[in-house]
Amino acid sequence: MDMAKVDSTRALVNHWRIFRIIGVHPPGKRTVWGRHYTAYSMVWNVTFHICIWLSFSVNLLQSNSLETFCESLCVAMPHTLYMLKLINVGRMRGEMIRSHRVLRHLDRRLGCADERRIIVAGIEQAEFIFRTILRGIVCTVTVGIVYMAVASEPTLMYPTWIPWNWRDSSSSYLSTAMLHTTAIMANATAVLNLCTYPGTYLILVSAHTKALALRVSKLRYGTPLPAVRMQAILVGYIHDHQIILRLFKSLERSLSMTGFLQFFSTACAQCTICYFLLFGNVGIMRFMNMLFLLVALTTETLLLCYTAELLCKEGESLLTAVYSCNWLSQSVHFRRLLLLMLARCQNPLILVAGVIVPISMKTFMVVIKGAYTMLTLLNEIRKSSLE
């Protein structure tokens, strides 16, 4: 990448291309696709999201044992969450697109090669995470396909209710398996985007916060400048910080409710999959299929918590930079401006899910502990039913 011209939104290009494919990011009305995009979006979402959600949900309601209930719940609940996330993306799309202009403005504020390197490193980190999650999802779907291929009896990738008898003949099973697998692959594309786009935005905001901290820490340590010029530079930095705070609040509005639901969904999925794997009578390929699903669901929440923690730490670094700049030799007005920035930096950049739950690695550990607690409860229910 050209270090003289950095574009943070490059890391978001693939996300918005996928959002367009899955029907939540319409193109311009002047194009042929744009004029028919509403119909395209309805067909895509009804076929690949609503229908598969109904099949998962009906199968869950038809569960006749604790094992089948756990197996069905671990796919029905995450899929419900993904549908809510898609609705949320459609609701917040305009605000998210406007944030791209904000990111480009912050790109233009970069003052030296070191700051540009910070942003480039953030872009590369976001792209690496996207590629890694893509490989993981491809592996998960591949294991599911192999599971169907080697199964001793007709089976589908995940427990699903089908309104016709698809086990009677090979042709009926083959057509059903192909339709089911196509729907799963379409949903996997949406899952890839819904898992990674929050982390990409958080990484970009973290990188710009780190670049701002570098600019602030260098105040007055370079070529001596007049007091008025120093004050103008600091005012520009304060304005940059306000922009970052507004961008942070925008992300918090986008992720708050779905983040809270994701914690709950992850805990339930971890609990039910572990119960099914530990106490269910499953073969090796079925075991591997559900194990890959467990890793995928856990990684999604881990990624969100990690990137939110990264942003929080960069906010603390900015606070340290404000303290460490050479403010002792500055004018009184400069010090007052610095105190204003310092007061704002003391509010930590902690994303909050559902008003009360901080998105952090500590919360991720709480989710795992909650899943273990629910697993223990299910085990006690299983023991009491056997007595």
PDB file of C-alpha atoms in Angstrom, residues 47-48 52 141 145 148 155-157 162 164 166 170-186:
ATOM      1  CA  THR A  47     -35.268 -18.325   0.423  1.00  0.00           C
ATOM      2  CA  PHE A  48     -32.020 -18.453   2.380  1.00  0.00           C
ATOM      3  CA  ILE A  52     -34.121 -22.118   6.873  1.00  0.00           C
ATOM      4  CA  VAL A 141     -19.041 -26.197   5.940  1.00  0.00           C
ATOM      5  CA  ILE A 145     -20.592 -31.867   3.708  1.00  0.00           C
ATOM      6  CA  MET A 148     -23.424 -36.002   5.031  1.00  0.00           C
ATOM      7  CA  THR A 155     -28.928 -37.125   6.874  1.00  0.00           C
ATOM      8  CA  LEU A 156     -28.525 -33.363   6.564  1.00  0.00           C
ATOM      9  CA  MET A 157     -25.728 -31.109   7.732  1.00  0.00           C
ATOM     10  CA  ILE A 162     -38.364 -30.631   5.942  1.00  0.00           C
ATOM     11  CA  TRP A 164     -41.780 -33.519   2.645  1.00  0.00           C
ATOM     12  CA  TRP A 166     -36.968 -36.790   1.790  1.00  0.00           C
ATOM     13  CA  SER A 170     -32.167 -41.331  -3.431  1.00  0.00           C
ATOM     14  CA  SER A 171     -33.360 -38.624  -5.819  1.00  0.00           C
ATOM     15  CA  SER A 172     -35.503 -36.985  -3.143  1.00  0.00           C
ATOM     16  CA  TYR A 173     -32.659 -37.078  -0.644  1.00  0.00           C
ATOM     17  CA  LEU A 174     -30.123 -35.759  -3.134  1.00  0.00           C
ATOM     18  CA  SER A 175     -32.281 -32.798  -4.150  1.00  0.00           C
ATOM     19  CA  THR A 176     -33.081 -32.003  -0.504  1.00  0.00           C
ATOM     20  CA  ALA A 177     -29.446 -32.279   0.541  1.00  0.00           C
ATOM     21  CA  MET A 178     -28.368 -29.970  -2.282  1.00  0.00           C
ATOM     22  CA  LEU A 179     -31.052 -27.412  -1.401  1.00  0.00           C
ATOM     23  CA  HIS A 180     -30.189 -27.584   2.304  1.00  0.00           C
ATOM     24  CA  THR A 181     -26.442 -27.297   1.645  1.00  0.00           C
ATOM     25  CA  THR A 182     -26.970 -24.319  -0.683  1.00  0.00           C
ATOM     26  CA  ALA A 183     -28.987 -22.559   2.017  1.00  0.00           C
ATOM     27  CA  ILE A 184     -26.308 -23.309   4.607  1.00  0.00           C
ATOM     28  CA  MET A 185     -23.593 -21.931   2.307  1.00  0.00           C
ATOM     29  CA  ALA A 186     -25.630 -18.754   1.692  1.00  0.00           C
TER      30      ALA A 186
END
